[in-house]
Coordinates of C-alpha atoms in Angstrom, one line a residue:
M1 CA -66.1 -32.0 -49.1
A2 CA -63.3 -33.1 -51.5
E3 CA -64.0 -36.8 -52.3
V4 CA -61.1 -39.9 -52.5
S5 CA -61.7 -43.0 -54.8
S6 CA -58.7 -44.4 -53.9
I7 CA -56.6 -43.3 -50.9
S8 CA -53.4 -45.5 -52.3
D9 CA -54.0 -43.4 -55.4
A10 CA -53.7 -40.2 -53.6
L11 CA -51.5 -40.9 -51.3
V12 CA -49.0 -41.1 -54.5
H13 CA -50.1 -38.6 -56.5
L14 CA -51.4 -35.7 -54.6
G15 CA -49.2 -32.9 -53.6
R16 CA -46.9 -33.2 -56.6
G17 CA -47.0 -30.2 -58.1
P18 CA -47.8 -28.8 -61.3
D19 CA -48.0 -31.6 -64.1
E20 CA -44.6 -30.3 -66.1
N21 CA -42.2 -31.9 -68.5
G22 CA -39.2 -32.7 -66.7
R23 CA -40.6 -32.3 -62.9
P24 CA -39.2 -34.0 -59.9
V25 CA -40.7 -36.8 -58.8
N26 CA -40.8 -35.4 -55.3
L27 CA -41.7 -31.7 -54.7
P28 CA -38.5 -30.1 -53.8
I29 CA -37.9 -28.1 -50.3
S30 CA -39.8 -24.6 -51.0
Q31 CA -37.5 -21.9 -48.8
G32 CA -38.2 -18.3 -49.0
S33 CA -39.1 -15.3 -46.9
T34 CA -40.0 -12.2 -49.2
M35 CA -42.1 -12.8 -52.5
L36 CA -41.3 -10.0 -55.3
F37 CA -43.8 -8.8 -57.3
N38 CA -44.0 -6.9 -60.8
S39 CA -46.3 -4.2 -59.9
L40 CA -47.6 -2.5 -57.3
S41 CA -51.1 -3.2 -57.9
E42 CA -50.3 -7.3 -58.0
F43 CA -49.0 -6.8 -54.8
E44 CA -51.9 -5.1 -53.2
A45 CA -54.1 -8.0 -54.6
A46 CA -51.9 -10.6 -53.1
R47 CA -51.9 -8.9 -49.8
E48 CA -55.9 -8.8 -49.8
A49 CA -56.1 -12.4 -50.9
R50 CA -53.7 -13.6 -48.3
H51 CA -55.5 -15.3 -46.2
E52 CA -56.6 -17.4 -49.3
P53 CA -55.0 -20.8 -49.9
G54 CA -52.7 -20.5 -53.0
T55 CA -52.0 -17.0 -52.5
L56 CA -48.1 -16.3 -52.7
Y57 CA -47.8 -12.8 -50.5
Y58 CA -45.3 -13.6 -47.8
G59 CA -43.5 -16.7 -46.5
R60 CA -45.2 -17.0 -43.5
Y61 CA -48.3 -17.4 -45.2
G62 CA -47.3 -20.4 -47.2
N63 CA -45.4 -21.3 -50.5
P64 CA -45.8 -23.9 -53.2
A65 CA -44.9 -26.7 -51.1
S66 CA -46.8 -25.9 -48.2
F67 CA -49.8 -24.9 -50.4
E68 CA -49.4 -28.8 -52.0
L69 CA -49.0 -30.5 -48.6
E70 CA -52.2 -28.7 -46.8
H71 CA -54.2 -29.6 -49.9
A72 CA -53.3 -33.4 -50.0
I73 CA -53.9 -33.7 -46.4
A74 CA -57.2 -32.0 -46.6
T75 CA -58.3 -34.2 -49.6
L76 CA -57.3 -37.3 -47.5
E77 CA -59.6 -36.3 -44.8
G78 CA -62.5 -35.0 -46.7
G79 CA -62.0 -31.6 -45.6
A80 CA -62.3 -28.1 -47.0
G81 CA -59.0 -27.0 -46.0
C82 CA -55.5 -27.6 -43.9
I83 CA -53.7 -25.5 -41.8
S84 CA -49.5 -26.6 -41.6
V85 CA -48.4 -25.5 -38.7
S86 CA -44.9 -26.0 -36.4
A87 CA -46.0 -29.3 -34.1
G88 CA -48.7 -31.4 -33.0
L89 CA -49.3 -29.5 -30.1
T90 CA -49.0 -26.2 -31.8
A91 CA -52.3 -27.3 -34.5
V92 CA -54.2 -28.4 -30.8
T93 CA -53.3 -25.0 -29.1
L94 CA -54.3 -23.3 -32.2
A95 CA -57.7 -25.1 -33.0
L96 CA -58.5 -24.7 -29.4
M97 CA -57.9 -20.4 -29.3
G98 CA -59.5 -20.5 -32.7
A99 CA -62.8 -21.8 -31.2
A100 CA -63.0 -20.3 -27.3
K101 CA -62.1 -16.8 -26.2
A102 CA -62.6 -15.4 -22.5
G103 CA -66.1 -16.3 -21.2
D104 CA -66.5 -19.4 -23.1
H105 CA -66.3 -23.0 -21.6
L106 CA -64.4 -25.7 -23.2
L107 CA -65.4 -29.5 -22.8
V108 CA -62.2 -31.8 -22.5
A109 CA -62.1 -35.5 -22.4
D110 CA -60.6 -36.6 -19.5
N111 CA -58.2 -38.5 -21.6
V112 CA -56.3 -36.1 -23.6
Y113 CA -52.8 -36.0 -24.6
A114 CA -51.3 -34.6 -21.2
P115 CA -49.9 -31.4 -23.1
T116 CA -53.3 -30.4 -24.1
R117 CA -54.7 -30.6 -20.7
G118 CA -51.4 -28.5 -20.1
F119 CA -52.5 -25.8 -22.2
C120 CA -56.3 -25.7 -21.5
D121 CA -55.2 -25.4 -17.4
T122 CA -52.3 -23.1 -17.5
V123 CA -53.0 -20.7 -20.5
L124 CA -56.9 -20.6 -21.7
A125 CA -57.9 -20.9 -18.0
R126 CA -55.3 -17.7 -17.3
Y127 CA -57.2 -15.9 -20.5
G128 CA -60.8 -16.4 -19.2
V129 CA -61.8 -19.9 -20.9
E130 CA -63.8 -22.1 -18.2
I131 CA -62.4 -26.0 -18.9
S132 CA -64.2 -28.7 -17.7
Y133 CA -63.3 -32.4 -18.2
F134 CA -65.7 -35.1 -19.2
D135 CA -65.5 -39.4 -19.3
P136 CA -65.4 -39.8 -23.2
M137 CA -67.4 -42.8 -22.9
Q138 CA -70.3 -41.3 -21.8
D139 CA -73.0 -39.0 -23.0
I140 CA -71.4 -35.5 -23.1
T141 CA -75.1 -34.0 -23.1
P142 CA -75.4 -33.4 -19.4
C143 CA -71.7 -31.7 -19.3
L144 CA -72.7 -29.1 -21.9
R145 CA -72.8 -25.3 -20.7
P146 CA -74.8 -22.4 -22.3
N147 CA -71.4 -21.1 -22.9
T148 CA -69.8 -23.9 -24.1
T149 CA -68.3 -23.5 -27.7
A150 CA -66.2 -26.8 -28.5
V151 CA -65.5 -30.1 -27.5
M152 CA -62.2 -31.7 -27.7
F153 CA -61.5 -35.2 -27.4
E154 CA -59.3 -38.0 -28.9
A155 CA -59.9 -41.4 -30.7
P156 CA -58.4 -43.5 -28.9
G157 CA -57.4 -41.7 -26.0
S158 CA -54.0 -41.1 -25.2
G159 CA -52.3 -43.8 -23.1
T160 CA -55.2 -45.5 -22.3
F161 CA -56.4 -46.2 -25.9
E162 CA -60.7 -46.0 -25.5
V163 CA -62.3 -45.0 -28.8
P164 CA -65.2 -42.7 -28.3
D165 CA -68.5 -42.6 -30.0
I166 CA -67.0 -40.1 -32.7
P167 CA -70.3 -39.2 -34.2
A168 CA -72.6 -39.2 -31.1
I169 CA -70.4 -36.7 -29.3
S170 CA -70.0 -34.7 -32.9
A171 CA -73.7 -34.6 -33.3
A172 CA -74.4 -33.5 -29.2
A173 CA -71.8 -30.7 -29.9
R174 CA -73.3 -29.8 -33.1
R175 CA -77.0 -29.7 -31.5
H176 CA -75.6 -27.1 -29.0
G177 CA -73.9 -24.6 -31.2
A178 CA -70.6 -25.9 -30.5
L179 CA -67.8 -27.4 -32.6
S180 CA -66.0 -30.9 -32.0
I181 CA -62.4 -31.1 -32.0
I182 CA -61.0 -34.3 -32.5
D183 CA -57.1 -35.2 -32.1
G184 CA -56.8 -37.8 -35.1
T185 CA -53.1 -38.5 -35.2
W186 CA -53.7 -42.6 -33.9
A187 CA -55.1 -43.6 -36.9
T188 CA -54.2 -41.0 -39.9
P189 CA -56.5 -40.4 -42.5
V190 CA -55.6 -43.8 -43.9
F191 CA -57.7 -45.6 -41.0
C192 CA -60.2 -43.1 -40.3
Q193 CA -61.5 -39.6 -41.4
P194 CA -63.5 -38.1 -38.6
L195 CA -64.9 -35.0 -40.3
R196 CA -66.7 -37.6 -42.7
L197 CA -68.3 -38.7 -39.1
G198 CA -69.3 -35.6 -38.3
A199 CA -66.4 -34.0 -36.4
D200 CA -65.5 -29.8 -37.4
V201 CA -61.8 -29.7 -37.2
V202 CA -59.0 -32.6 -36.9
V203 CA -55.9 -32.2 -35.5
H204 CA -52.8 -34.1 -36.3
S205 CA -49.4 -34.4 -34.9
G206 CA -47.4 -35.1 -38.4
S207 CA -44.2 -35.6 -36.5
K208 CA -46.1 -38.8 -36.3
Y209 CA -46.8 -41.5 -38.8
I210 CA -47.3 -38.9 -41.6
G211 CA -43.7 -37.9 -41.8
G212 CA -43.1 -41.7 -40.2
H213 CA -39.0 -41.7 -39.7
A214 CA -38.9 -39.6 -36.0
D215 CA -37.0 -36.9 -38.0
S216 CA -39.9 -33.9 -38.5
M217 CA -41.6 -31.7 -36.4
I218 CA -45.2 -30.6 -38.0
G219 CA -48.5 -30.4 -37.3
F220 CA -52.1 -29.8 -39.2
I221 CA -55.6 -28.2 -39.0
V222 CA -58.3 -29.9 -41.1
C223 CA -61.2 -28.2 -40.9
N224 CA -64.8 -28.6 -42.8
E225 CA -66.2 -25.9 -44.5
A226 CA -67.5 -23.6 -41.7
T227 CA -64.6 -23.6 -39.8
Y228 CA -61.9 -23.5 -41.9
P229 CA -61.6 -19.1 -42.2
Q230 CA -61.6 -19.1 -38.5
M231 CA -58.9 -21.3 -38.2
R232 CA -56.7 -20.4 -40.8
K233 CA -56.8 -16.7 -39.6
M234 CA -56.0 -17.8 -35.8
A235 CA -53.3 -19.6 -37.2
L236 CA -51.6 -17.0 -39.4
A237 CA -52.6 -14.4 -36.7
F238 CA -50.4 -16.4 -34.5
G239 CA -47.5 -16.0 -36.9
D240 CA -46.7 -20.1 -37.0
K241 CA -45.8 -21.8 -39.9
A242 CA -44.5 -25.2 -40.6
G243 CA -40.7 -25.6 -41.7
A244 CA -39.8 -25.8 -45.4
Q245 CA -38.0 -29.0 -44.5
D246 CA -40.5 -30.3 -42.2
V247 CA -43.0 -30.0 -45.6
F248 CA -40.8 -31.5 -47.6
L249 CA -40.5 -35.0 -45.1
S250 CA -44.0 -34.9 -44.7
L251 CA -45.0 -34.9 -48.4
R252 CA -42.7 -37.6 -48.6
G253 CA -43.9 -39.2 -45.8
L254 CA -47.2 -39.6 -47.5
R255 CA -46.4 -41.4 -50.3
T256 CA -45.6 -44.7 -47.9
L257 CA -48.1 -44.2 -45.1
E258 CA -50.8 -46.6 -46.6
M259 CA -47.7 -49.5 -46.2
R260 CA -46.3 -48.3 -43.3
M261 CA -49.8 -48.2 -41.6
K262 CA -50.7 -51.9 -42.8
A263 CA -47.3 -52.9 -41.5
A264 CA -47.6 -51.3 -38.2
E265 CA -51.2 -52.7 -37.8
A266 CA -50.0 -56.3 -38.4
A267 CA -46.9 -56.2 -36.2
G268 CA -48.6 -54.3 -33.4
L269 CA -51.5 -56.8 -33.5
K270 CA -49.3 -59.6 -33.2
L271 CA -47.4 -58.2 -30.5
A272 CA -50.5 -56.9 -28.7
T273 CA -52.0 -60.4 -29.0
W274 CA -49.1 -62.2 -27.6
L275 CA -48.5 -59.6 -24.8
A276 CA -52.1 -60.8 -23.5
G277 CA -50.9 -64.3 -22.9
Q278 CA -48.3 -63.4 -20.9
P279 CA -48.7 -63.2 -17.0
Q280 CA -46.5 -60.2 -16.0
I281 CA -49.7 -58.5 -18.1
T282 CA -53.1 -58.3 -16.8
R283 CA -54.5 -56.3 -19.7
V284 CA -53.6 -55.4 -22.8
L285 CA -55.1 -51.9 -23.8
H286 CA -55.4 -52.3 -28.0
P287 CA -58.6 -50.6 -30.0
A288 CA -58.5 -53.6 -32.0
L289 CA -59.0 -56.0 -29.0
P290 CA -62.5 -56.9 -27.9
Q291 CA -61.0 -56.2 -24.3
C292 CA -60.9 -52.7 -25.0
P293 CA -63.4 -49.9 -24.1
G294 CA -64.7 -48.7 -27.2
H295 CA -64.1 -51.7 -29.5
E296 CA -67.5 -51.7 -31.3
F297 CA -66.9 -48.2 -32.2
W298 CA -63.1 -48.9 -33.5
K299 CA -64.9 -51.5 -35.7
R300 CA -67.7 -49.3 -36.8
D301 CA -65.6 -46.1 -37.5
F302 CA -62.1 -47.0 -38.4
T303 CA -60.8 -49.2 -41.0
G304 CA -57.4 -50.3 -39.4
A305 CA -55.3 -49.8 -36.1
A306 CA -51.9 -48.1 -35.6
G307 CA -49.0 -50.0 -33.9
L308 CA -49.4 -47.9 -31.0
F309 CA -51.1 -49.5 -27.6
G310 CA -50.7 -50.3 -24.0
V311 CA -50.4 -53.1 -21.6
V312 CA -51.2 -52.9 -17.7
T313 CA -49.1 -54.9 -15.5
R314 CA -49.4 -57.1 -12.5
K315 CA -48.8 -55.0 -9.6
T316 CA -45.3 -54.6 -8.7
S317 CA -42.6 -52.5 -7.7
T318 CA -41.1 -49.2 -9.2
E319 CA -37.7 -50.8 -9.5
K320 CA -39.0 -54.0 -11.7
L321 CA -40.6 -51.8 -14.0
H322 CA -37.3 -50.0 -14.3
A323 CA -35.3 -53.4 -14.6
F324 CA -37.7 -54.7 -17.2
V325 CA -37.5 -51.4 -19.6
D326 CA -33.8 -51.2 -19.6
E327 CA -33.5 -54.6 -20.1
L328 CA -35.0 -54.6 -23.3
E329 CA -32.5 -54.1 -26.3
M330 CA -34.8 -53.6 -29.4
F331 CA -37.2 -51.0 -27.9
G332 CA -36.2 -47.1 -27.4
I333 CA -37.0 -45.2 -24.7
G334 CA -38.3 -41.4 -25.7
V335 CA -41.6 -39.7 -26.1
S336 CA -43.5 -39.3 -29.7
W337 CA -43.9 -42.8 -31.5
G338 CA -44.8 -43.8 -35.2
G339 CA -41.5 -43.7 -36.5
F340 CA -40.1 -47.5 -37.6
E341 CA -38.3 -48.1 -34.4
S342 CA -40.2 -49.9 -31.8
L343 CA -40.2 -47.5 -28.4
V344 CA -41.5 -48.4 -24.9
L345 CA -42.4 -45.8 -21.9
P346 CA -43.9 -46.3 -18.7
V347 CA -46.8 -43.8 -18.4
Q348 CA -49.0 -42.3 -15.5
P349 CA -52.5 -41.2 -16.7
L350 CA -53.6 -38.2 -15.5
R351 CA -57.4 -38.0 -14.3
T352 CA -60.0 -35.3 -13.1
A353 CA -63.1 -36.5 -14.4
T354 CA -63.0 -40.5 -14.1
R355 CA -60.5 -42.8 -12.2
W356 CA -57.8 -44.4 -13.2
Q357 CA -57.8 -47.4 -10.8
E358 CA -55.5 -50.5 -12.5
E359 CA -52.9 -51.2 -9.7
G360 CA -50.2 -52.2 -12.0
H361 CA -48.1 -50.2 -14.6
L362 CA -49.2 -48.8 -17.6
I363 CA -46.5 -49.0 -20.3
R364 CA -47.2 -48.0 -23.8
F365 CA -45.8 -49.7 -27.0
N366 CA -44.6 -48.3 -30.4
I367 CA -44.6 -51.4 -32.0
G368 CA -42.1 -50.7 -35.5
F369 CA -40.5 -52.4 -38.5
E370 CA -38.3 -55.0 -36.8
N371 CA -39.4 -58.3 -37.4
P372 CA -42.1 -59.2 -34.9
D373 CA -40.8 -62.1 -34.0
S374 CA -37.5 -60.7 -32.6
L375 CA -39.7 -58.0 -30.7
C376 CA -41.6 -61.0 -28.8
A377 CA -38.3 -62.5 -28.2
D378 CA -36.5 -59.5 -26.1
L379 CA -39.7 -59.1 -24.4
A380 CA -39.7 -62.7 -23.1
R381 CA -36.3 -62.3 -21.8
A382 CA -37.2 -58.9 -20.2
L383 CA -40.7 -59.6 -18.7
P384 CA -39.6 -62.1 -15.8
L385 CA -38.0 -58.9 -14.2
L386 CA -41.4 -57.4 -13.4
D387 CA -41.8 -60.6 -11.4

């Protein structure tokens, strides 16, 4: 695996293109479908090597900018290779397709991203893949079956922010001969590198923190040496690729990723701590706070926290929940997260292997780069509407 001595240096210097005189600071947008060759033998050589990263053959297989971005993400994660695709969900679905076929069993954490669950239940199941869900905070060994080929989980869990034991789950899967696939979008490679903890594949929605400005759609599949060839071939077989502008925006986003993550961590912790003291809030679900399930694993395996967390309100009506959210002036209402603007969104956990037993409403906050005191003041004005 590639090693990075300083993530700060890597974020600035990786993915910048060849070291030539007169080069631009930012690698330009790289577009093009057809690649031309000077001889038929050169074309045939490129066709033979088209699955190898860095080979220019046809635009769908990659271009100089996408190769630079993939190399940068793989290096940051400590992986053998990375595939850039059109969205975070695409990264999830292609990784799962690369790990399971008809007759196989896929073990999925009960707190995964809802569209991940939807793909498993409506697409993979239709094509003969057995799906079962597990409690990510428990030993997965009893859940593994003879035909289990992959374990899919998140750290932390979507919406409810439990932090599982990444090394334990990955090791149990490996002993069984199954792949471990983890969604690492929340922490980014700045705060956690799951491949170094034993995972086989890490998927990211680069639309979140890596792009960082809520204006790009891109996903990444980052693999260890054993899984990279099969995952790259699967992605290329599906004909999916990241758009040229989204690659450009992701490369640009890398340059400030560490600073933005640290700012998001500080602001998120301030808001989470403040909300924990409000009478309308019964629980704050933030991995860096001791009351969050798996906090001990977060302390051991992560070097920081994102600005995304959840809170549980006291039992109240749906009408009061709507009034609270609508009253907020500094929090946008929308899906996704990881941009510069603060967001608020009520969420409803879907569980089949575990139970969500809170009586109040679960609200997810993305803390952006506004003044945290202004955000607290906005919340203080609206929270009484929950009473």
